XYZ file of C-alpha atoms in Angstrom:
340
model
C 5.484 25.910 -22.356
C 5.979 25.600 -18.562
C 5.936 22.194 -16.846
C 5.924 21.062 -13.190
C 5.015 18.134 -10.918
C 2.454 18.526 -8.142
C 0.663 16.427 -5.524
C -2.848 17.211 -4.332
C -4.591 15.921 -1.215
C -8.263 15.075 -1.657
C -9.900 14.498 1.714
C -13.540 13.511 1.354
C -15.552 15.963 3.499
C -12.845 16.046 6.133
C -13.591 18.652 8.779
C -11.135 19.548 11.493
C -12.459 19.636 15.058
C -10.562 22.829 15.777
C -11.357 26.010 13.936
C -7.706 27.056 13.946
C -6.636 23.968 12.032
C -9.565 24.351 9.681
C -8.661 27.944 8.910
C -4.976 27.145 8.576
C -5.157 24.024 6.416
C -8.475 24.627 4.616
C -8.939 21.003 3.601
C -12.177 21.487 1.701
C -12.984 20.292 -1.786
C -12.493 23.247 -4.085
C -12.242 23.506 -7.793
C -8.888 24.908 -8.854
C -8.644 24.979 -12.613
C -10.410 21.634 -12.808
C -8.487 20.102 -9.862
C -9.953 19.211 -6.488
C -8.262 19.287 -3.099
C -5.290 21.223 -1.783
C -1.828 21.227 -3.321
C 0.599 19.890 -0.712
C 3.634 19.506 -2.977
C 4.683 21.367 -6.087
C 8.002 21.630 -7.866
C 9.146 24.955 -9.340
C 7.879 25.327 -12.904
C 10.418 24.986 -15.691
C 10.090 26.630 -19.087
C 10.641 24.137 -21.891
C 10.565 26.738 -24.633
C 9.344 30.236 -25.409
C 8.429 31.923 -28.694
C 8.578 28.712 -30.688
C 7.895 28.948 -34.411
C 7.480 25.837 -36.535
C 7.081 25.597 -40.277
C 4.641 23.064 -41.784
C 6.083 19.556 -41.312
C 8.735 20.764 -38.848
C 8.997 19.295 -35.312
C 11.140 19.750 -32.209
C 11.535 17.663 -29.058
C 12.414 18.716 -25.498
C 13.387 16.662 -22.438
C 12.323 17.314 -18.857
C 13.536 15.844 -15.578
C 12.710 16.661 -11.971
C 13.701 15.408 -8.518
C 10.743 14.990 -6.160
C 11.119 16.043 -2.513
C 11.724 13.098 -0.190
C 9.132 14.290 2.338
C 6.218 13.819 -0.068
C 3.594 11.102 0.503
C 3.137 8.143 -1.861
C 0.334 7.949 -4.393
C -2.719 6.731 -2.491
C -6.424 6.303 -3.191
C -8.025 5.479 0.128
C -11.518 5.478 1.523
C -11.205 8.925 3.130
C -8.011 10.513 1.774
C -6.359 10.514 -1.632
C -2.880 11.676 -2.661
C -2.700 12.269 -6.412
C 0.447 13.190 -8.363
C 0.244 14.800 -11.798
C 2.671 16.248 -14.299
C 1.139 19.525 -15.502
C 2.165 20.999 -18.845
C 0.860 24.359 -20.022
C 0.875 25.626 -23.588
C -0.418 28.859 -25.116
C -0.593 30.350 -28.553
C -0.658 34.063 -29.207
C -4.048 35.595 -28.392
C -5.345 32.224 -27.118
C -6.140 30.870 -23.640
C -3.687 28.602 -21.821
C -4.251 24.891 -22.439
C -3.218 22.473 -19.668
C -2.226 18.829 -20.040
C -2.249 16.772 -16.830
C -0.467 13.415 -16.888
C -1.073 11.209 -13.807
C 1.980 9.752 -12.100
C 2.357 7.008 -9.524
C 4.923 7.749 -6.820
C 6.361 5.066 -4.514
C 8.076 6.180 -1.319
C 10.762 4.160 0.463
C 11.249 5.582 3.932
C 14.577 5.709 5.722
C 16.676 7.449 3.038
C 16.222 11.048 4.156
C 19.319 11.045 6.371
C 21.610 9.212 3.978
C 25.177 10.567 3.815
C 26.543 10.402 0.298
C 30.111 9.146 -0.173
C 32.777 11.800 -0.547
C 35.059 9.597 -2.615
C 33.808 9.209 -6.163
C 35.328 5.734 -6.323
C 32.920 4.553 -3.648
C 29.823 5.487 -5.639
C 28.798 2.959 -8.315
C 29.455 4.248 -11.810
C 30.009 3.003 -15.344
C 33.213 3.951 -17.227
C 31.253 3.917 -20.495
C 28.732 6.564 -19.402
C 29.302 10.235 -18.837
C 27.349 11.474 -15.843
C 27.341 14.804 -14.134
C 27.567 15.140 -10.362
C 23.794 15.110 -9.891
C 23.494 12.067 -12.134
C 26.023 10.181 -10.028
C 24.168 11.114 -6.861
C 20.797 9.994 -8.245
C 22.255 6.730 -9.544
C 23.900 5.980 -6.229
C 20.708 6.771 -4.324
C 18.613 4.510 -6.577
C 21.042 1.626 -6.125
C 21.173 2.187 -2.371
C 17.367 2.153 -2.193
C 17.272 -1.147 -4.073
C 19.881 -2.692 -1.785
C 18.070 -1.578 1.370
C 14.776 -2.848 0.036
C 16.218 -6.269 -0.759
C 18.001 -6.446 2.598
C 14.838 -5.577 4.525
C 12.620 -8.085 2.706
C 15.107 -10.967 2.331
C 15.621 -11.715 6.022
C 13.874 -14.976 6.951
C 13.310 -16.255 10.464
C 10.526 -18.538 11.623
C 8.039 -16.804 13.910
C 5.569 -19.019 15.814
C 2.353 -17.823 17.444
C 0.161 -19.914 19.750
C -3.525 -19.380 18.985
C -5.911 -19.945 21.890
C -9.410 -19.082 22.926
C -10.921 -19.112 26.410
C -11.165 -22.920 26.462
C -7.714 -23.944 25.330
C -5.199 -24.055 22.502
C -6.485 -24.068 18.936
C -3.192 -24.351 17.062
C 0.118 -22.770 16.131
C 0.656 -20.301 13.311
C 4.055 -20.006 11.636
C 5.377 -17.306 9.302
C 8.920 -16.880 8.016
C 9.083 -13.098 7.807
C 7.077 -9.994 8.655
C 8.466 -7.487 6.103
C 7.378 -7.756 2.473
C 7.407 -5.673 -0.673
C 4.701 -5.133 -3.260
C 4.236 -8.152 -5.515
C 5.402 -10.754 -2.986
C 3.307 -13.583 -1.511
C 2.560 -13.842 2.196
C 3.001 -17.537 3.015
C 1.976 -19.006 6.363
C 1.415 -22.410 7.954
C -1.188 -23.448 10.518
C -0.629 -26.481 12.758
C -3.902 -27.671 14.278
C -2.747 -31.140 15.339
C -1.481 -29.932 18.713
C -4.670 -28.073 19.623
C -7.045 -29.122 22.379
C -9.984 -27.241 20.849
C -11.432 -28.546 17.566
C -11.260 -25.947 14.773
C -14.019 -26.349 12.180
C -13.111 -23.524 9.824
C -10.704 -20.629 9.524
C -10.168 -17.724 7.167
C -7.262 -15.307 6.761
C -7.453 -11.982 4.938
C -4.689 -9.664 3.775
C -5.951 -6.218 4.721
C -4.900 -2.586 4.875
C -5.994 -0.372 7.749
C -6.538 3.285 6.876
C -6.673 5.414 10.022
C -7.550 9.114 9.881
C -6.137 11.293 12.635
C -8.748 12.386 15.220
C -8.719 16.070 14.215
C -9.628 15.149 10.622
C -12.374 12.622 11.241
C -15.491 12.840 9.121
C -18.700 14.114 10.645
C -22.102 12.689 9.780
C -25.077 14.328 11.350
C -24.415 14.871 15.024
C -21.815 12.134 15.436
C -18.375 11.362 14.156
C -17.957 8.591 11.609
C -15.414 5.830 12.324
C -11.886 6.986 11.558
C -10.654 3.494 10.663
C -11.516 1.621 7.463
C -10.268 -1.737 6.208
C -9.782 -3.018 2.657
C -9.289 -6.726 1.898
C -6.789 -7.452 -0.901
C -6.685 -11.267 -0.711
C -8.488 -13.948 1.283
C -8.160 -17.660 2.023
C -10.883 -19.773 3.650
C -10.719 -23.458 4.554
C -12.770 -26.078 6.387
C -10.257 -27.771 8.653
C -12.039 -30.275 10.893
C -9.517 -33.050 11.735
C -6.863 -31.262 9.648
C -3.466 -31.581 11.296
C -1.520 -29.078 9.195
C -2.329 -26.665 6.381
C -0.865 -23.609 4.661
C -1.916 -20.585 2.610
C -0.437 -18.024 0.228
C -1.811 -14.486 -0.184
C -0.389 -12.263 -2.968
C 0.271 -8.589 -2.296
C -1.065 -6.643 -5.314
C 1.450 -4.546 -7.229
C -1.165 -1.819 -7.609
C -1.581 -1.370 -3.848
C 0.131 1.232 -1.658
C 2.875 0.348 0.841
C 2.476 1.396 4.450
C 3.048 5.073 5.262
C 2.063 7.785 7.731
C 1.331 11.508 7.309
C -0.179 14.199 9.509
C -3.638 13.317 8.142
C -3.739 9.570 7.597
C -1.752 6.402 8.221
C -1.857 3.107 6.309
C -0.856 -0.215 7.873
C -1.012 -3.824 6.697
C -2.199 -6.840 8.660
C -3.326 -10.479 8.493
C -6.862 -10.813 9.837
C -7.755 -14.325 11.082
C -11.222 -15.621 11.903
C -11.674 -19.008 13.587
C -14.772 -21.156 14.090
C -14.271 -23.669 16.917
C -16.482 -26.376 18.355
C -17.712 -26.247 21.926
C -17.735 -30.058 22.020
C -14.616 -32.230 22.275
C -13.105 -33.331 19.009
C -13.826 -37.023 19.604
C -17.580 -36.385 19.687
C -17.383 -35.328 16.023
C -15.760 -38.641 15.015
C -17.487 -41.973 14.302
C -17.137 -44.638 17.048
C -13.839 -46.504 16.876
C -15.336 -49.896 17.666
C -18.737 -51.146 16.553
C -20.066 -54.695 17.057
C -21.572 -54.816 13.575
C -21.472 -52.685 10.414
C -23.452 -49.463 10.669
C -23.804 -46.167 8.902
C -22.473 -43.162 10.776
C -23.865 -39.711 10.136
C -22.177 -36.600 11.380
C -24.060 -34.240 13.706
C -26.447 -31.871 11.940
C -25.816 -29.064 14.379
C -22.632 -28.268 16.268
C -22.441 -25.511 18.893
C -19.582 -23.240 17.879
C -17.650 -20.205 19.023
C -15.963 -17.620 16.823
C -13.038 -15.325 17.501
C -10.615 -13.226 15.465
C -6.934 -12.343 15.636
C -4.874 -9.681 13.849
C -1.181 -9.990 13.012
C 0.521 -6.761 11.841
C 2.950 -7.024 8.932
C 5.020 -4.421 7.108
C 4.767 -3.851 3.357
C 7.372 -1.725 1.562
C 7.567 -0.376 -1.966
C 9.067 -2.234 -4.891
C 10.964 -1.329 -8.018
C 9.113 1.322 -10.092
C 9.772 -0.758 -13.213
C 8.085 -3.789 -11.634
C 5.217 -1.691 -10.247
C 4.497 -0.261 -13.703
C 3.522 -3.736 -14.923
C 0.460 -3.715 -12.652
C -1.361 -0.905 -14.470
C 0.402 -0.016 -17.721
C -0.784 3.344 -18.940
C -0.445 5.157 -22.246
C 3.114 6.055 -23.122
C 2.111 9.229 -24.966
C -0.267 12.104 -24.270
C -1.300 14.920 -26.570
C -2.720 18.413 -26.234
C -4.326 20.571 -28.884
C -3.926 24.345 -28.832
């Protein structure tokens, strides 16, 4: 019974503009033993057992562990490109075909740890006196703890960032955010101060989006033209009518099941806040009832207001989170079976 971990890239009808790249990479959808796409990462297969004989009612268990290469991409299911990790287990009886069991895996990548220098002194590395670990176990434990510390340090820094929002006629308001680096599962909290604006804002919306950008040489072709290489996916959205609102706020959750930002030779994924504003062309006082009236009267707001619309994008950075926390988003079956 051999077992290994592999990652396949599934571009959807991606065609390179240069024949040399097309011939070299061959990113076409092909069926390979029931799998589509090209294998871009594969660990050496390990044999769990050979020539196993079991009597009726007898059972045996085997353990398997593997270290994934750090240069691999994260698990990603985008609009144009998909990176899929699977644990493949093969089993064969005598005079029978090979039966394969593929178990999907989700891989989170935290960049910036490729050039880490491990401590030479064993006392520096975190360890437990009650556990017996080999040298590789100590290295993996230290790396996991270092990754957690770097992740917390990068996402815990808070500093107020203020952005003046204006259109061609004047200032609309001020947007404030306390940090620009987040991890999966956190909430993006922002405040919008419209009291200082000279242009009346009738409505605004903010969307938490990912931007998937395919490199030019791998853009999709449709007919005689080239399809857009950039696609956007909205993960959360807040909309509010804000006429005469002085100050407001919003909170957008980052889904645990989403993919943190990354970049490969084929595709890049970035996160952003996409704002859309609806402003009035008339002064704000025109939209208010008269301050002084000689006698009681009923005031009715204008039925039609000439408006302008504009948008603004604010890039943010989203990192991975703890694999244990990420597993809560989409809990899968804990066991898989294969029949031979």
